[in-house]
Tab-separated table of C-alpha atoms in Angstrom:
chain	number	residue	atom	x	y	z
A	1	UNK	CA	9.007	-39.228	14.737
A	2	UNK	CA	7.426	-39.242	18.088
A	3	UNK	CA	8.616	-42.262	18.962
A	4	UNK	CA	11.669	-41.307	19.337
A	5	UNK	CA	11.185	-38.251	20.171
A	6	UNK	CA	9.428	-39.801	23.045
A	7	UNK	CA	12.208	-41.873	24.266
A	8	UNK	CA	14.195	-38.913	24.021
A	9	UNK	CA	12.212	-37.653	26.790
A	10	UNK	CA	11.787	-40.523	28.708
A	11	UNK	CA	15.685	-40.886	28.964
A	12	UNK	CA	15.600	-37.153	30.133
A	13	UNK	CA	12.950	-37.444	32.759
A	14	UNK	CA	14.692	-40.422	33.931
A	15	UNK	CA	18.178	-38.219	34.192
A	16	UNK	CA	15.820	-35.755	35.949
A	17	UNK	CA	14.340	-38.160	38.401
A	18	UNK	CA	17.885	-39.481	39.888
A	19	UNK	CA	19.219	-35.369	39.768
A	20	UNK	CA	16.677	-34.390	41.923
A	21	UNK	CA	16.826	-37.681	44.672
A	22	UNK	CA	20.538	-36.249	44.724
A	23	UNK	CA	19.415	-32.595	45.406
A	24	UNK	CA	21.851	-31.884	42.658
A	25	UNK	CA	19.217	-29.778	40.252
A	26	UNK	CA	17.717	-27.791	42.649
A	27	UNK	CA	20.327	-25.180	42.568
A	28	UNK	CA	20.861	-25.103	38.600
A	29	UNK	CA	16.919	-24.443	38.004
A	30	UNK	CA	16.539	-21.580	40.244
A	31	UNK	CA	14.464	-18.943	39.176
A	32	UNK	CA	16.941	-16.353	40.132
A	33	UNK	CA	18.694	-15.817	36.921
A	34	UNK	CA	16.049	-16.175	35.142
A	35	UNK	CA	13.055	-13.716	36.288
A	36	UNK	CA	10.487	-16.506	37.397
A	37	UNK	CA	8.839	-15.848	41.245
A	38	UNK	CA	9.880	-17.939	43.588
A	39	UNK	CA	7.929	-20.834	44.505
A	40	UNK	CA	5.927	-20.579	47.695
A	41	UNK	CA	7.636	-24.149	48.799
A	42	UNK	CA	11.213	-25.186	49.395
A	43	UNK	CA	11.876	-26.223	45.808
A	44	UNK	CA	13.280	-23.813	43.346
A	45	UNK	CA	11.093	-23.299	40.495
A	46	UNK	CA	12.230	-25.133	36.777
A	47	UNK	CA	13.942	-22.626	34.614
A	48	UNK	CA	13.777	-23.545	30.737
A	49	UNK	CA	14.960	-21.365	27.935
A	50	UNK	CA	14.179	-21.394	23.854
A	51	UNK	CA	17.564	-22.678	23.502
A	52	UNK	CA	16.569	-25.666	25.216
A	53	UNK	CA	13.918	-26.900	23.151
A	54	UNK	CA	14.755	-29.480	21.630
A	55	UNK	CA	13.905	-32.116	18.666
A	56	UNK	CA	13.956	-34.855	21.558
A	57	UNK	CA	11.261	-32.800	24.128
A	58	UNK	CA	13.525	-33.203	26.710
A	59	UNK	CA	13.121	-29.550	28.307
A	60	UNK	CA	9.289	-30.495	29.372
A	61	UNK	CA	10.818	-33.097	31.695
A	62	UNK	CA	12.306	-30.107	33.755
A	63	UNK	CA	8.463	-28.820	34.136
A	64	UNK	CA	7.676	-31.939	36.186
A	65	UNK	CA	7.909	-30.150	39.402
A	66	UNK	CA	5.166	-27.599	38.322
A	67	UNK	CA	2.778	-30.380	37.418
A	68	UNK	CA	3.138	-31.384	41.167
A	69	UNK	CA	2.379	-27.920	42.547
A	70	UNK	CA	-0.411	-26.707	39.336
A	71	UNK	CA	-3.692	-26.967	40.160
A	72	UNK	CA	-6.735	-27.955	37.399
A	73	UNK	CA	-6.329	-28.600	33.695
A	74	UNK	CA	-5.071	-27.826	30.447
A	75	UNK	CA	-7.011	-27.078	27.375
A	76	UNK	CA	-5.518	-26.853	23.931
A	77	UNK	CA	-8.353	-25.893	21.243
A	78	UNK	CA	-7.031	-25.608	17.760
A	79	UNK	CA	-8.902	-23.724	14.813
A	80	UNK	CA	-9.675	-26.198	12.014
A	81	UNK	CA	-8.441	-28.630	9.875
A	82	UNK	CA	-8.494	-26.411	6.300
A	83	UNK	CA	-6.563	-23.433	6.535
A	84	UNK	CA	-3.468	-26.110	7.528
A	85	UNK	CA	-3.174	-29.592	7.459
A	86	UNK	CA	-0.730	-28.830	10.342
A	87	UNK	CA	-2.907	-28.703	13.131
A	88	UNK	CA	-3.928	-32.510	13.177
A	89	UNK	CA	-0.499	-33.633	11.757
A	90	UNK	CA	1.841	-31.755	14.164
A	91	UNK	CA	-0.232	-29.556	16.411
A	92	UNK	CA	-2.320	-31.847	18.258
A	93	UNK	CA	0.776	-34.537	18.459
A	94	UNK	CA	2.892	-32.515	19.889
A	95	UNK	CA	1.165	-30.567	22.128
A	96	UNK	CA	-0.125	-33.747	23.606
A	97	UNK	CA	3.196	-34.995	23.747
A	98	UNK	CA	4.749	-31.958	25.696
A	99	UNK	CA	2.097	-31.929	28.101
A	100	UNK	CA	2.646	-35.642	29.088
A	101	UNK	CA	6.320	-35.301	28.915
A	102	UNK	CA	5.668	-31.777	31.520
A	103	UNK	CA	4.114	-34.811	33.807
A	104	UNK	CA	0.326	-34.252	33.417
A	105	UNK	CA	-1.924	-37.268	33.247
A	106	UNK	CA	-4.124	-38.016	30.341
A	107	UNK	CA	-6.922	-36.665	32.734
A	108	UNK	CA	-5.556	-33.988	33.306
A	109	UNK	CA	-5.516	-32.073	30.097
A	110	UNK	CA	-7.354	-32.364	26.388
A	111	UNK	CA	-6.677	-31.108	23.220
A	112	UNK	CA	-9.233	-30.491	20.375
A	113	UNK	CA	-10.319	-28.799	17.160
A	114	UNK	CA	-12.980	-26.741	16.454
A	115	UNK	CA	-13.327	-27.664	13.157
A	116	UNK	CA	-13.717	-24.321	11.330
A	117	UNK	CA	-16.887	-23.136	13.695
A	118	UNK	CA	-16.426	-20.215	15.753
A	119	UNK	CA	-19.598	-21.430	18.240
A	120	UNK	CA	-17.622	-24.608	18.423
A	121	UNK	CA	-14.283	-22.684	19.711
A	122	UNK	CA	-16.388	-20.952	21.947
A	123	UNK	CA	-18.166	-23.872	23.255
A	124	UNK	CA	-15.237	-25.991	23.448
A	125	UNK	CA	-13.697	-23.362	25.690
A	126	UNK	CA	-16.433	-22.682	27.962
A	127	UNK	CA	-16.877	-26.304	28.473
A	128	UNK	CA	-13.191	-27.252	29.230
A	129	UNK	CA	-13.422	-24.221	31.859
A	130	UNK	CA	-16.557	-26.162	33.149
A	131	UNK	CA	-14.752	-29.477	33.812
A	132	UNK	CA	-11.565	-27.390	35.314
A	133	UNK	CA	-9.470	-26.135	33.148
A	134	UNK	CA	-7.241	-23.253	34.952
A	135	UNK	CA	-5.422	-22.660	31.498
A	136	UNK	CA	-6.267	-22.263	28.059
A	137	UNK	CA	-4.105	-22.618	25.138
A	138	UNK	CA	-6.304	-21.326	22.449
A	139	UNK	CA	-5.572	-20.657	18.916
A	140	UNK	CA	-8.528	-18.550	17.458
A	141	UNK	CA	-10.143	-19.079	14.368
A	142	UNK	CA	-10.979	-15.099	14.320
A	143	UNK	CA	-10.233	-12.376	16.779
A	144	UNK	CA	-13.532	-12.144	17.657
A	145	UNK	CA	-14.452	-15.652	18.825
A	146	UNK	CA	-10.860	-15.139	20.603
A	147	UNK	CA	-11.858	-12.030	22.572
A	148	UNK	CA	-15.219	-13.681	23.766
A	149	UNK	CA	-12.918	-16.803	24.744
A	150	UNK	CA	-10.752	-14.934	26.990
A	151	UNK	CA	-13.661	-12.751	28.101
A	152	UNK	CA	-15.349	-15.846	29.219
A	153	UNK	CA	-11.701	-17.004	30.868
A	154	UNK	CA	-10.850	-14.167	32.633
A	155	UNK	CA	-14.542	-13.871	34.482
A	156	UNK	CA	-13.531	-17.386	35.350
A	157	UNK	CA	-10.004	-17.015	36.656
A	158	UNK	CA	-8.741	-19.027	33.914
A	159	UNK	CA	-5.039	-17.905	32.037
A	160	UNK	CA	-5.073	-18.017	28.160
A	161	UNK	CA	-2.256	-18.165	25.974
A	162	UNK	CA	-2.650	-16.778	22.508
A	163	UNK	CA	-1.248	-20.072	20.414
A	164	UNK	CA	-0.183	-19.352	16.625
A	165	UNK	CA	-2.392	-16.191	16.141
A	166	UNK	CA	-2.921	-13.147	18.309
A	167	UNK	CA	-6.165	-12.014	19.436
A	168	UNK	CA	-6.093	-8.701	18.767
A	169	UNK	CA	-8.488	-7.215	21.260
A	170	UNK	CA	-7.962	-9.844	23.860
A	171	UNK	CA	-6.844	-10.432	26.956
A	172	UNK	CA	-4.480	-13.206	27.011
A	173	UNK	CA	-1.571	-13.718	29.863
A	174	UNK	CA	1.019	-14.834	27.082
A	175	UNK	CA	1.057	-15.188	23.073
A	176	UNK	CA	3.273	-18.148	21.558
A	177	UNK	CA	4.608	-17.899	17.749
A	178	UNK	CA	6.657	-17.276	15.160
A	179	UNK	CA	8.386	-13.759	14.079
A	180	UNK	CA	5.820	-13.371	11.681
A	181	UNK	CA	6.844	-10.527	9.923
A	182	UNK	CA	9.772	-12.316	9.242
A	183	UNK	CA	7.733	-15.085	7.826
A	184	UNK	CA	6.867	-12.553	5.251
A	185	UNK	CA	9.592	-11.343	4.487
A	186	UNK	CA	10.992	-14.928	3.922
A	187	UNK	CA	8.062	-15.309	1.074
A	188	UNK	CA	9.067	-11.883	-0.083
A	189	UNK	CA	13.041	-12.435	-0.358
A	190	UNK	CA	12.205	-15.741	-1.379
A	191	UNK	CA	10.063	-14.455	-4.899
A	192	UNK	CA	12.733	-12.188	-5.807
A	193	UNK	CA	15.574	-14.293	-5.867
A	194	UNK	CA	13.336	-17.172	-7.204
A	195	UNK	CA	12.125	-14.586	-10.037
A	196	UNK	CA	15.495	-13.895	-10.947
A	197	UNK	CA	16.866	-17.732	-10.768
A	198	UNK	CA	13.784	-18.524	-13.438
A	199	UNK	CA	15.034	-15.467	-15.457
A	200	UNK	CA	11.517	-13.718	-15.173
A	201	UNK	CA	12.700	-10.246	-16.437
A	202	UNK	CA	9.773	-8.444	-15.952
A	203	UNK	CA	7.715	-9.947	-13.501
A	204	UNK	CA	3.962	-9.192	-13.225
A	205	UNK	CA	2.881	-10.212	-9.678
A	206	UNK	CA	-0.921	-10.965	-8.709
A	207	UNK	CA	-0.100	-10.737	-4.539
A	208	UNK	CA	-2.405	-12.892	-2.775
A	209	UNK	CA	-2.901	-13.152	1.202
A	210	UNK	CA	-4.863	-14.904	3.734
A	211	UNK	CA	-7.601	-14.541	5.318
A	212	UNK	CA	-8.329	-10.821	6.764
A	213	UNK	CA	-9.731	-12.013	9.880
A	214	UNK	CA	-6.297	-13.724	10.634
A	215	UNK	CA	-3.891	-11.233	12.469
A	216	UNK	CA	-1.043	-13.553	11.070
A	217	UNK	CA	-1.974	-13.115	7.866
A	218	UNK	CA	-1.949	-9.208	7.958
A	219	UNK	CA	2.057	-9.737	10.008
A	220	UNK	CA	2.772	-11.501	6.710
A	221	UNK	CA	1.267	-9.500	4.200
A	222	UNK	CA	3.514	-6.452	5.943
A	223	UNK	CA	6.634	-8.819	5.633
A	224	UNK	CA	6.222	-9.066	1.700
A	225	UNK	CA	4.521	-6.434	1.049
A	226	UNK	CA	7.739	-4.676	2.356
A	227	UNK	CA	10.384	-6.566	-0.085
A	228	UNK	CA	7.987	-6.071	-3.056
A	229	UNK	CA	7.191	-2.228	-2.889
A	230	UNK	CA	10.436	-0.532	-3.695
A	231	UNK	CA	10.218	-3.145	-7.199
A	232	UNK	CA	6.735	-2.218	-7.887
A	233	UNK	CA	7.759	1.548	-7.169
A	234	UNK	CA	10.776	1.382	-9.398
A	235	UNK	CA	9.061	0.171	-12.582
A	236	UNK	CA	10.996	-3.074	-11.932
A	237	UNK	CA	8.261	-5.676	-10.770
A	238	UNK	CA	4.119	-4.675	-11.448
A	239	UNK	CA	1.912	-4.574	-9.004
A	240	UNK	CA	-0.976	-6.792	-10.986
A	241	UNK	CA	-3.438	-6.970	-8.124
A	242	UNK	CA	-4.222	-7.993	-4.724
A	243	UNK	CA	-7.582	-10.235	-3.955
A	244	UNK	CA	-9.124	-9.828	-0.725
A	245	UNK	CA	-7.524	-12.854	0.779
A	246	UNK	CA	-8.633	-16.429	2.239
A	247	UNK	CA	-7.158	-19.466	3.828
A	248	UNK	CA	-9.793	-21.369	1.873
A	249	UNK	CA	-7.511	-23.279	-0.478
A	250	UNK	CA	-10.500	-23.757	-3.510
A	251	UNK	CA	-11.357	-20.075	-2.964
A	252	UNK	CA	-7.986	-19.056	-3.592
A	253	UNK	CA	-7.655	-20.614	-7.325
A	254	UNK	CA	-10.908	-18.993	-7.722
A	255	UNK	CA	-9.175	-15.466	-6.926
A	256	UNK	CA	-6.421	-16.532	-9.475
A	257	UNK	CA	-8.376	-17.821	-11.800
A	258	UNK	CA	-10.265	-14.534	-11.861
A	259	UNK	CA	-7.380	-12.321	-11.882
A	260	UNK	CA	-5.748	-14.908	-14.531
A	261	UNK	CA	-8.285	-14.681	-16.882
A	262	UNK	CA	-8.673	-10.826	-16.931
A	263	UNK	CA	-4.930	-9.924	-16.739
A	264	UNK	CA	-3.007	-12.107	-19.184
A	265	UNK	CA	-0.173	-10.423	-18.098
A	266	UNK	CA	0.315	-12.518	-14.797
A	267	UNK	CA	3.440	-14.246	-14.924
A	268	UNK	CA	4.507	-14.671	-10.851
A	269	UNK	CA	2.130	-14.968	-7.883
A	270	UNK	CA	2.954	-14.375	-4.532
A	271	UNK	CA	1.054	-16.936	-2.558
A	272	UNK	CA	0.676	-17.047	1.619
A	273	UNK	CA	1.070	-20.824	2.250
A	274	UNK	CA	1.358	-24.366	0.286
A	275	UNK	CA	-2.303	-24.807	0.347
A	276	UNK	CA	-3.564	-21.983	-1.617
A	277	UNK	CA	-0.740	-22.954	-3.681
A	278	UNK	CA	-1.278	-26.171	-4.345
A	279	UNK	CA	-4.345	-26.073	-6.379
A	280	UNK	CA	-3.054	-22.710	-8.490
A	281	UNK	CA	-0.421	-24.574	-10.010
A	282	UNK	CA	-2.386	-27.595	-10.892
A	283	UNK	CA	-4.256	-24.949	-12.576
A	284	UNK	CA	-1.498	-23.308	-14.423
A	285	UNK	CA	-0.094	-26.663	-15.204
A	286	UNK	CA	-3.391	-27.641	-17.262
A	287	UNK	CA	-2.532	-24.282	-18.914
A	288	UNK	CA	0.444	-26.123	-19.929
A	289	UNK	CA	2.918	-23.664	-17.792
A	290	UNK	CA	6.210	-25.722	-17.580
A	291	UNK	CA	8.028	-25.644	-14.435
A	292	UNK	CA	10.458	-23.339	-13.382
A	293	UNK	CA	9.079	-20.165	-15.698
A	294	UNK	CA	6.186	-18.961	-13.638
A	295	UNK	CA	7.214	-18.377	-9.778
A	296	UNK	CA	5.046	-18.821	-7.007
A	297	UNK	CA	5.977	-19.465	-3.061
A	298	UNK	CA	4.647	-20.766	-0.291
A	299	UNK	CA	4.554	-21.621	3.623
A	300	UNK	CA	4.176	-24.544	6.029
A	301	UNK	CA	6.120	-26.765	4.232
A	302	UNK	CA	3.392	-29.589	3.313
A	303	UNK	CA	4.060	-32.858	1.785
A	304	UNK	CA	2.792	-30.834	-1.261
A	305	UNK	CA	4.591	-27.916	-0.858
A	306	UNK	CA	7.725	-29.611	-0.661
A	307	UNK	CA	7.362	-32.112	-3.713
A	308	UNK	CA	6.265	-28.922	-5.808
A	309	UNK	CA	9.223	-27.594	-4.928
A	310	UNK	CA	10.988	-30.225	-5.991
A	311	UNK	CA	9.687	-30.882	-9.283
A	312	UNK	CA	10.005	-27.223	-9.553
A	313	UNK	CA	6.749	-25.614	-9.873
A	314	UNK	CA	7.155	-23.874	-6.122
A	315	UNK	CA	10.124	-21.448	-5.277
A	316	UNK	CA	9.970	-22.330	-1.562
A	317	UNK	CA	8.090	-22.444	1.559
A	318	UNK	CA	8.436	-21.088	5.252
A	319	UNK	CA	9.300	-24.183	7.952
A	320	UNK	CA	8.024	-23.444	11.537
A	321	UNK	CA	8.990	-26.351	13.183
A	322	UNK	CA	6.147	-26.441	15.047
A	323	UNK	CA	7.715	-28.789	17.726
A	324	UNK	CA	9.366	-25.533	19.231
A	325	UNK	CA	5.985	-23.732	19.694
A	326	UNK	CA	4.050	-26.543	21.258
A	327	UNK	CA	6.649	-27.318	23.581
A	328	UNK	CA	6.924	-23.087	24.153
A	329	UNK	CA	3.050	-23.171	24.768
A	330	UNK	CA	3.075	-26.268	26.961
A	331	UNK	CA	5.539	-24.203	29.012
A	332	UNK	CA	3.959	-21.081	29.775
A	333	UNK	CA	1.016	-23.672	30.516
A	334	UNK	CA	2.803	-25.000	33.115
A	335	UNK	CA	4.415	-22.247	34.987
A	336	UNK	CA	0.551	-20.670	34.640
A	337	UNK	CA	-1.157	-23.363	35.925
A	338	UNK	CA	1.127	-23.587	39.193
A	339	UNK	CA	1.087	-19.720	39.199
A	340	UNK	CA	4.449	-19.188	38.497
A	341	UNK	CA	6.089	-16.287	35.819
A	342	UNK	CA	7.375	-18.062	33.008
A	343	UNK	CA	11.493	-17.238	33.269
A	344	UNK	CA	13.108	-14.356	30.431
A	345	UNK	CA	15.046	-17.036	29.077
A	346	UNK	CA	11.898	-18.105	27.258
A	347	UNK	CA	9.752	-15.002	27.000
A	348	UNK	CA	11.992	-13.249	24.860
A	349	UNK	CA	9.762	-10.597	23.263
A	350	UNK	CA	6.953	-8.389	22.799
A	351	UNK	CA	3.831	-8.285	20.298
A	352	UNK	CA	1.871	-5.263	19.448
A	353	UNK	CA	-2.179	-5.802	19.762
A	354	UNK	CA	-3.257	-3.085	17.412
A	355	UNK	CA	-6.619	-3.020	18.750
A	356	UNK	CA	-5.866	-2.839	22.204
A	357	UNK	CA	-2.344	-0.884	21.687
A	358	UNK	CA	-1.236	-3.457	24.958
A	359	UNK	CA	2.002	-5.079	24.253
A	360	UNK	CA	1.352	-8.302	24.883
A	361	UNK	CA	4.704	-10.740	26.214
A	362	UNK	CA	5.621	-13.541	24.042
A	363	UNK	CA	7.573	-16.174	22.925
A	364	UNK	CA	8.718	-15.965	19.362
A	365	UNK	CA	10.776	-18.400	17.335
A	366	UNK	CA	12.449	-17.840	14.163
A	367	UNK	CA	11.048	-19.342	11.014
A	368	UNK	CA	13.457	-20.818	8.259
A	369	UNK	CA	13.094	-20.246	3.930
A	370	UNK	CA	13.366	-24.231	2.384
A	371	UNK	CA	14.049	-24.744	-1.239
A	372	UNK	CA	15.947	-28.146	-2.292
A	373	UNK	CA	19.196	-26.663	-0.977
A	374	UNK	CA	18.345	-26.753	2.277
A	375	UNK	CA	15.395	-29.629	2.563
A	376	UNK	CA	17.173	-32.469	3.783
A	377	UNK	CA	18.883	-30.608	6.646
A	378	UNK	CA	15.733	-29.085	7.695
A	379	UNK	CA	11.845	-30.502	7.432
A	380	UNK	CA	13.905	-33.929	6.810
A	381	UNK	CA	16.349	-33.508	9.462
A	382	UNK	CA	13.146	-32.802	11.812
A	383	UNK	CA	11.495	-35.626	10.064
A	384	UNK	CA	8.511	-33.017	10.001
A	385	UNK	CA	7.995	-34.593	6.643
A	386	UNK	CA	9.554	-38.567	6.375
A	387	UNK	CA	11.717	-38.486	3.421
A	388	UNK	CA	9.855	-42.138	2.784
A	389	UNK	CA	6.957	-40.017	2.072
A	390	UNK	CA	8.175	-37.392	0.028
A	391	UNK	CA	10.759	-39.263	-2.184
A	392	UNK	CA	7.832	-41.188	-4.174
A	393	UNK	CA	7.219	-41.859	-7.605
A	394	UNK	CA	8.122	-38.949	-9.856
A	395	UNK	CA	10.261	-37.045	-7.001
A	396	UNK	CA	12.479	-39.969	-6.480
A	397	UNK	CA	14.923	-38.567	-8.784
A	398	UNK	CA	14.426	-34.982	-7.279
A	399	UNK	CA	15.090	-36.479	-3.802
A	400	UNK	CA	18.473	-37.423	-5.043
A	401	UNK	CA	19.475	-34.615	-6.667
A	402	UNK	CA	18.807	-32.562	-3.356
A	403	UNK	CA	20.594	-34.959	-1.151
A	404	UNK	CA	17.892	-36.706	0.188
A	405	UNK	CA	17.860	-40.445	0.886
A	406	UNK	CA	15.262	-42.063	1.936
């Protein structure tokens, strides 16, 4: 995967490289059409849109003139390694792989994981600032630990962009994610239909969330919580309960397991992402529940995920393609660290930080529903997961019959 995605770019930057000694790009980057200031040299500053990301990272080629004119570092610090698998599988790749491909040196930027600690964020940040970074791509574990981040940044001149999850409260230049309502709303539309395709008639629904200190997690709980509560309110669907909410997979079959055993009722569950999934139905399945009678959903589309899906214990999951949003973050990065406004084309909307009531200017992708239908041509296609890794033992045959080869 990022091999080639890497001679994808290198084929770009060397298209770039012979445009430019022909002063034949200069005129189709200028900032004019697209909002960005003009640079305080003769060279018109890159323009790059959402539509131009790309599978094969050729866009951050077009950044190369910023790396010339930016000044200091880049720091990327990512949350943990627990509430997603994604952040060392995809994250830190591609981030790392956008910001060499935007034509920074391996000196001149880092990118690391806290690990779960909040004093680790926090000192990760304040020591990258130390040793020069001028721009902070920062995905917070909490809000808190966030706000004291870009505290600490903005006493230091240094530009944060909100990565992932909003810090509500903060003071970031730029947030970078996903139309996370929408996310929820995918899970949401996604139960329904996957209730009525397993011909639950009645379905009792325990509705489960993440973790309350994760501003994403309350954007997706309002995305669901908005498909499910003209059901519940009709008599249709019942409302069984609603735990308090955790991205801590083990902790979430323990909230199941508790609301399980005292409502026998419980035939669907709602669930946030493939990792609190994941261990619920290896629960229900030593309950002996057969698959396809007792819906639950998911998001991030895990190896997992997607082979529970398959086998038919999981009604879907929410793909990010998380390629798009480090290549987005690596972006505003760029035009930040050369002191440049990143261009409309890619800023293309607004986020709400409740604490603050500041709108805060992002960059939001769209997020796509994946059941078997649609796998192949999506988490496949991206080869987000290889198809030589999920077509394995017993989902070899469920790889076929879904049109994947591997």
């Amino acid at each position: 995967m990022i091999k080639v995605a890497r001679k994808g770019a290198a084929v770009a930057s060397v298209s770039l490289a012979v445009c430019l000694a022909a002063a034949a790009c200069s005129s189709s980057s200028s900032s004019s059409a697209s909002g960005s200031s003009t640079s305080s040299s003769s060279a018109a500053t890159p323009s790059i849109s959402i539509s131009s990301l790309n599978r094969t990272f050729s866009a951050m080629t077009t950044l190369k003139p910023l790396a010339a004119e930016g000044k200091g570092n880049v720091a990327a610090i990512l949350p943990d390694t627990v509430s997603s698998a994604r952040y060392t599988e995809f994250d830190a790749p591609y981030l790392t792989q956008g910001l060499l491909a935007a034509g920074l040196t391996p000196s001149q930027f880092s990118v690391q994981n806290a690990q779960g600690s909040d004093a680790t964020e926090l000192s990760d940040a304040q020591a990258a600032i130390t040793k020069g970074a001028t721009v902070l791509i920062m995905d917070p574990l909490d809000s808190g630990v966030g706000a004291q981040i870009e505290s600490y940044a903005t006493a230091h001149g240094v530009k944060v962009v909100d990565y992932d999850r909003l810090t509500l409260g903060g003071s970031r230049a730029y947030y970078d994610s996903f139309k996370n309502v929408q996310v929820g709303t995918l899970i949401g539309n996604g139960f329904v239909a996957c209730a009525t395709a397993e011909g639950v008639s009645k379905p009792n629904v325990l509705v489960m969330k993440g973790a309350p200190t994760d501003n994403n997690a309350t954007l997706f709980a309002q995305g669901y919580d908005a498909v499910l509560a003209p059901l519940f309110s009709s008599g249709k669907y019942v409302d069984v309960g609603n735990p308090a909410g955790t991205w801590d997979p083990p902790t979430a079959e323990s909230e199941f397991q508790q609301a399980f055993t005292a409502h026998k009722n419980i035939n669907s569950v709602l669930t946030p992402n493939d990792e609190n999934a994941a261990p619920i139905i290896t629960y229900l399945q030593r309950k002996g529940i057969k698959a396809k009678t007792f819906p639950v959903t998911g998001q991030d589309a895990t190896l997992v995920g997607l082979q529970n899906i398959l086998s038919g214990y999981q009604c879907g999951t929410v793909y990010k393609p998380i390629y798009l949003e480090a290549q987005a973050a690596v972006a505003l990065a760029m035009y930040l660290r050369a002191g440049k406004t990143p261009p409309s084309a890619l800023v293309n909307g607004q986020t709400l930080d409740s604490t603050s009531k500041a709108e805060v200017k992002s960059v939001l992708l769209t997020p796509e529903w994946v059941t078997p239908s649609n796998m192949n041509s999506t988490v496949i296609a991206d080869n987000f997961v290889p198809a030589q890794q999920l077509c394995v033992g017993q989902y070899v045959a469920e790889c076929k019959a879904a049109g994947i080869s591997v």
